[in-house]
mmCIF file with all atom_site columns, C-alpha atoms in Angstrom:
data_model
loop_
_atom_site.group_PDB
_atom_site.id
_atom_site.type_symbol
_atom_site.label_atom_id
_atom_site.label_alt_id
_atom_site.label_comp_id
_atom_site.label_asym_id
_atom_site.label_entity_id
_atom_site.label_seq_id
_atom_site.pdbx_PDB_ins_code
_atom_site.Cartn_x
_atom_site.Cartn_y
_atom_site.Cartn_z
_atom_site.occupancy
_atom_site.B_iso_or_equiv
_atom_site.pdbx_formal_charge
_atom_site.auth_seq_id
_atom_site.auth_comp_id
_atom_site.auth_asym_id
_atom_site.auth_atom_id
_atom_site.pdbx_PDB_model_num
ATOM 1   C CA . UNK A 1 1   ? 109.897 100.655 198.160 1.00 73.00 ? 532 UNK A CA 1
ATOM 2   C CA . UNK A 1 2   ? 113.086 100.691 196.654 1.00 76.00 ? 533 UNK A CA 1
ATOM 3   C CA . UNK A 1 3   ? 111.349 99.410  193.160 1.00 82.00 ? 534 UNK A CA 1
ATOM 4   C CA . UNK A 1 4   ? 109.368 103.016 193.117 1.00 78.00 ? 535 UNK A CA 1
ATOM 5   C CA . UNK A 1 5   ? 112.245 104.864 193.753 1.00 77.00 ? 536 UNK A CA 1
ATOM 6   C CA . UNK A 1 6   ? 114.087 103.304 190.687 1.00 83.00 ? 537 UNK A CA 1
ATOM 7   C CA . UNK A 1 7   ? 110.919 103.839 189.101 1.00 82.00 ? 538 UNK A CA 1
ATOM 8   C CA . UNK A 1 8   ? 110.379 107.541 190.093 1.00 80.00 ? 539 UNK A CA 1
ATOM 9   C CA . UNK A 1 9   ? 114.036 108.478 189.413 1.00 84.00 ? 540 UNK A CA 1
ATOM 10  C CA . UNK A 1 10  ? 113.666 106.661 185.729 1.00 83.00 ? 541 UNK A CA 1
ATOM 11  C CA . UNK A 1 11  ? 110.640 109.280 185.418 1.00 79.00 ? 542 UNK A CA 1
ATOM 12  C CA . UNK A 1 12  ? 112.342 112.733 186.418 1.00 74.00 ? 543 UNK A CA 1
ATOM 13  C CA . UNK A 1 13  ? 115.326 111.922 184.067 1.00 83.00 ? 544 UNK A CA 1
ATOM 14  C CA . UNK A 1 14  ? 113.343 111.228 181.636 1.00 81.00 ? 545 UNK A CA 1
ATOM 15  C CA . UNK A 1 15  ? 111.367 114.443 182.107 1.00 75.00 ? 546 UNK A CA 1
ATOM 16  C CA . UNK A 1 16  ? 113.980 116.415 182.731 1.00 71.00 ? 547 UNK A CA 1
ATOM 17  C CA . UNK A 1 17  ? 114.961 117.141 179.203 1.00 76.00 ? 548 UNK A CA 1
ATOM 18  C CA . UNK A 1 18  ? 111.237 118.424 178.319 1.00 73.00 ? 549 UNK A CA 1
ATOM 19  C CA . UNK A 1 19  ? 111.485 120.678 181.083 1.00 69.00 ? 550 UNK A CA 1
ATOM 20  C CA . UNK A 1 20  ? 114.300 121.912 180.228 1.00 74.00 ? 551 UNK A CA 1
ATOM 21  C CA . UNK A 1 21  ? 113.431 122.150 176.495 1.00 72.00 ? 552 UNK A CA 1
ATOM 22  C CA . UNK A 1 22  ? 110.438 124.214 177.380 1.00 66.00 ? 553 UNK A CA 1
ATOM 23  C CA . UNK A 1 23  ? 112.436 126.752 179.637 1.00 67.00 ? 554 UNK A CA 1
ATOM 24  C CA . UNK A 1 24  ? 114.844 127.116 176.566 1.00 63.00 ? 555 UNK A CA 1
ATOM 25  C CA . UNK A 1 25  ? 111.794 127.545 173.833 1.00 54.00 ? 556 UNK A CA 1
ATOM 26  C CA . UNK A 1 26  ? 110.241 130.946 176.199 1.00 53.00 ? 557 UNK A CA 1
ATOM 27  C CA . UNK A 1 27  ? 113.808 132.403 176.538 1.00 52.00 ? 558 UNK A CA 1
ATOM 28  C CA . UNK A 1 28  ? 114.253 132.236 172.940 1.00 53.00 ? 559 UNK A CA 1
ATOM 29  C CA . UNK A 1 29  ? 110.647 133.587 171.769 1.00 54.00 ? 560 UNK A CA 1
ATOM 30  C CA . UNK A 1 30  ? 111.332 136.223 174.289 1.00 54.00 ? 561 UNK A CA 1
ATOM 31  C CA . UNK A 1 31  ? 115.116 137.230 172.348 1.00 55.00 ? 562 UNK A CA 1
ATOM 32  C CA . UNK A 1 32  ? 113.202 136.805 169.257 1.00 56.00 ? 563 UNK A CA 1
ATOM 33  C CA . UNK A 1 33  ? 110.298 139.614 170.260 1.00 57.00 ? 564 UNK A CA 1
ATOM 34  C CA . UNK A 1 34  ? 113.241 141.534 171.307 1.00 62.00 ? 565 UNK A CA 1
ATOM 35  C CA . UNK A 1 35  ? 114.784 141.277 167.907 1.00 63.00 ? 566 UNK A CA 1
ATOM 36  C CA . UNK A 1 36  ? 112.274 142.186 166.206 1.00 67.00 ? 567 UNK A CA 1
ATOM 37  C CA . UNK A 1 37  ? 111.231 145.396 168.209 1.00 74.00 ? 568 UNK A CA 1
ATOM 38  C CA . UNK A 1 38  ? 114.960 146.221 168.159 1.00 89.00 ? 569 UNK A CA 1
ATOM 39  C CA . UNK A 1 39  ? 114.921 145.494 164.098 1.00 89.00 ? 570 UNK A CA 1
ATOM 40  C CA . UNK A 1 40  ? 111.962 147.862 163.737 1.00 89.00 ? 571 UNK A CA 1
ATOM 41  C CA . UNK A 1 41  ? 113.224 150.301 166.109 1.00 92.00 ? 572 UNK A CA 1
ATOM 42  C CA . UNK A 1 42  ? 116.538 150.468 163.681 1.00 92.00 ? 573 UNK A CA 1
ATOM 43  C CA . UNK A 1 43  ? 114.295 150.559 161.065 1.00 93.00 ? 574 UNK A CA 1
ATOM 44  C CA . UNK A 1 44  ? 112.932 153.660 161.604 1.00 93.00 ? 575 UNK A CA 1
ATOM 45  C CA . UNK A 1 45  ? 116.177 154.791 162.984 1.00 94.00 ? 576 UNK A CA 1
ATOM 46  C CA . UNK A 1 46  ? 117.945 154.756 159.837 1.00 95.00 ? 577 UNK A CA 1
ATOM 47  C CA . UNK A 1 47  ? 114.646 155.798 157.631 1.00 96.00 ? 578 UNK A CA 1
ATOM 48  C CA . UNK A 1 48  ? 115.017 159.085 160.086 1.00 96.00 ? 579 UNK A CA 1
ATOM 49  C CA . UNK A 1 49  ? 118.949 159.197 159.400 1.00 96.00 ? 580 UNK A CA 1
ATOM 50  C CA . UNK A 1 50  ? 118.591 158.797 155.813 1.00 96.00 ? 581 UNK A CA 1
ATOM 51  C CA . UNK A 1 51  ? 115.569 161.851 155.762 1.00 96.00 ? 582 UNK A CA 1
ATOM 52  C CA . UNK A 1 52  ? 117.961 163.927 157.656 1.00 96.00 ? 583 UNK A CA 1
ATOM 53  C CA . UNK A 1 53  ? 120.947 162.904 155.484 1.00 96.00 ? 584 UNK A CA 1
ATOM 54  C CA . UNK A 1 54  ? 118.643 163.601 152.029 1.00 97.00 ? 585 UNK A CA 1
ATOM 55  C CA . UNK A 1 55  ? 117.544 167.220 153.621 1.00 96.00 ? 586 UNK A CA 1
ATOM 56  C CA . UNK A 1 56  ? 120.761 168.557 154.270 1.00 96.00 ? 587 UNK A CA 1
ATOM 57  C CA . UNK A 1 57  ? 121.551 167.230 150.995 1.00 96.00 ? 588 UNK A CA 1
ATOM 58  C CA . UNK A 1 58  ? 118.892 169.456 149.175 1.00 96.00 ? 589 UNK A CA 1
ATOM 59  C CA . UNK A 1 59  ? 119.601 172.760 151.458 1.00 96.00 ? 590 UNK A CA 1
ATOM 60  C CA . UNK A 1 60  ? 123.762 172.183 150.194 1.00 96.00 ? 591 UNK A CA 1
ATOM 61  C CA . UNK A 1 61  ? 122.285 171.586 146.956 1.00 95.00 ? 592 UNK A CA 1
ATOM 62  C CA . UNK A 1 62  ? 120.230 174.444 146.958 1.00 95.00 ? 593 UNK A CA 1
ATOM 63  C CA . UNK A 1 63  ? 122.784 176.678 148.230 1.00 95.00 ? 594 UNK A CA 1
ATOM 64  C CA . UNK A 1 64  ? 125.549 176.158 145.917 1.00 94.00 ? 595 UNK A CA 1
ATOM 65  C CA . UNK A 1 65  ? 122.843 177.152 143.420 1.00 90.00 ? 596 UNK A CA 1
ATOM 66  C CA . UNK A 1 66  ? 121.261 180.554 144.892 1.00 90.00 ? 597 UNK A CA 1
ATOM 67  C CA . UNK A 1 67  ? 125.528 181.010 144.892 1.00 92.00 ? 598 UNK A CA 1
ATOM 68  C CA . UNK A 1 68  ? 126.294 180.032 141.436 1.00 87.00 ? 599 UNK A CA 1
ATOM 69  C CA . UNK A 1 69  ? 122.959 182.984 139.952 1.00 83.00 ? 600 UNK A CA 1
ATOM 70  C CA . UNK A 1 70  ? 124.265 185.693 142.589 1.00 85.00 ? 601 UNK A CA 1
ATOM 71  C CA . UNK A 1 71  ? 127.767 185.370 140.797 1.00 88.00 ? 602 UNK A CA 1
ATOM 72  C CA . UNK A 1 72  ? 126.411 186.095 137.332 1.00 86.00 ? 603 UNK A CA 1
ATOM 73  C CA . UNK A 1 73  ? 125.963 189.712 136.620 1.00 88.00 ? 604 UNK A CA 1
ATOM 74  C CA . UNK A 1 74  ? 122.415 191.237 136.097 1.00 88.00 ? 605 UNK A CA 1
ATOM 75  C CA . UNK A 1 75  ? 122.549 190.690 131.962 1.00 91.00 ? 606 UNK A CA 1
ATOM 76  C CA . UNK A 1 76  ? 123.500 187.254 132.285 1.00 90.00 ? 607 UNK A CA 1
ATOM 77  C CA . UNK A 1 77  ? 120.398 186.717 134.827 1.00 87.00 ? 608 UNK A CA 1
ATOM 78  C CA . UNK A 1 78  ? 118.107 188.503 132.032 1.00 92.00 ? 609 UNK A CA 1
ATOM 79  C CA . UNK A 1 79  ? 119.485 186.251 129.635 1.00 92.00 ? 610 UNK A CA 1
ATOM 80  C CA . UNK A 1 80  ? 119.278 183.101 131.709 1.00 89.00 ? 611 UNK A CA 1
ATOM 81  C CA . UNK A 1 81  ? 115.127 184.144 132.696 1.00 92.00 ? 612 UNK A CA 1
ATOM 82  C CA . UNK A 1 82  ? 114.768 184.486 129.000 1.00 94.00 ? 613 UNK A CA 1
ATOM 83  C CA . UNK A 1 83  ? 116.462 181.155 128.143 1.00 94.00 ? 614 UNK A CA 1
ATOM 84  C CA . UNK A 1 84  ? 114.250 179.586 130.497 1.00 93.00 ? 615 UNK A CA 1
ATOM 85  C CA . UNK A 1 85  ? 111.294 180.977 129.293 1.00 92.00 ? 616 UNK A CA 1
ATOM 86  C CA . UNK A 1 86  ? 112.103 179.801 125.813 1.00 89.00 ? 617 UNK A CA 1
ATOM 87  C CA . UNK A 1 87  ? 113.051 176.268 126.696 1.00 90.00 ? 618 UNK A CA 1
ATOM 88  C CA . UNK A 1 88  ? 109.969 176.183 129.357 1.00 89.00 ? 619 UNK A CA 1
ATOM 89  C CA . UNK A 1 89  ? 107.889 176.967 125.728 1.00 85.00 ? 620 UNK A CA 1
ATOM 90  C CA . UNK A 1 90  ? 108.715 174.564 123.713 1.00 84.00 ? 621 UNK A CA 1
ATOM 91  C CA . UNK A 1 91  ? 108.931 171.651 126.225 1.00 86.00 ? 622 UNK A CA 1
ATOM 92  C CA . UNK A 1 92  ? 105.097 172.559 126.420 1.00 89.00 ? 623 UNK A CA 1
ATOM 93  C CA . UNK A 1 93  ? 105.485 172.326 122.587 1.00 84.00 ? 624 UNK A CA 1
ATOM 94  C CA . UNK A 1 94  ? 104.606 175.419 122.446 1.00 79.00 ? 625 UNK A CA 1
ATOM 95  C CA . UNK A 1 95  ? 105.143 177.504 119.041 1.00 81.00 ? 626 UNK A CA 1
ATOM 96  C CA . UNK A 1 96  ? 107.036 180.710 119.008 1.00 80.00 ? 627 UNK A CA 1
ATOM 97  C CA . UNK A 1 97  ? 105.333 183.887 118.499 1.00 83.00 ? 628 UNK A CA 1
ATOM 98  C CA . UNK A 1 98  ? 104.280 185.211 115.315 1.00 90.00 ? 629 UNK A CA 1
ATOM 99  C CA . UNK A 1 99  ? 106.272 187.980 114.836 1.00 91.00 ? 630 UNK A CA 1
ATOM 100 C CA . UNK A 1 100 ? 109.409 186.027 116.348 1.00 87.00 ? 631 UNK A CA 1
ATOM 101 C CA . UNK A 1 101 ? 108.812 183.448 113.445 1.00 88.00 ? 632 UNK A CA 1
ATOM 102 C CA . UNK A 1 102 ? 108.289 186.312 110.819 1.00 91.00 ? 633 UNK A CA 1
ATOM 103 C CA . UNK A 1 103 ? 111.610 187.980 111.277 1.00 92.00 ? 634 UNK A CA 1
ATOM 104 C CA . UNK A 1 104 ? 113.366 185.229 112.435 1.00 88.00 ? 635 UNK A CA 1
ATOM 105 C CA . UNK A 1 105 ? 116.847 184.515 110.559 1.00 86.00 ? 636 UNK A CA 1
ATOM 106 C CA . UNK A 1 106 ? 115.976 181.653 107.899 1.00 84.00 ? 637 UNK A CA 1
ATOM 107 C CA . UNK A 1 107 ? 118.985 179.608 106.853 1.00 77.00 ? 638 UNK A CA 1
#
């Protein structure tokens, strides 16, 4: 009797560590689910921050502009539309107009 005893206390130490171990491996793949839902979840929490961030960025941007033409009088807009015009031409390597060419100023 007292020989199973020894025998049955030799087995639960020597099982207790596995136990143990196997409580320890579920807590941690349970942290680990956790940490990844939580990284995702920041994720797309600072994706969303950033979006807001680059959108107020553009209206401010946007603004300062629409501010900048309103304090140009109206024959500086004119001359601006016109500039843009040209330039918008010959990006599309476009050629100036005939008569432009004809009595343009030649060096």
């Amino acid at each position: 009797m007292k020989n199973h005893f020894r025998k049955l206390i030799v087995l639960l130490i020597c099982l207790l560590p596995v136990a143990i171990s196997a409580q320890v491996a579920k807590e941690s793949k349970g942290e680990s689910d956790k940490g990844a839902v939580s990284a995702k979840v920041q994720r797309q929490a600072a994706k969303q921050k950033w979006k807001q961030q680059r959108l107020e960025e553009r209206a401010q941007k946007k603004a300062i502009k629409e501010h900048d033409k309103r304090l140009q009088t109206k024959k500086t807009r004119k001359q601006m539309r016109e500039e843009r015009k040209k330039s918008d031409k010959l990006r599309a390597n476009k050629r100036e107009s005939f008569f432009v060419r004809l009595f343009k100023y030649k060096h």
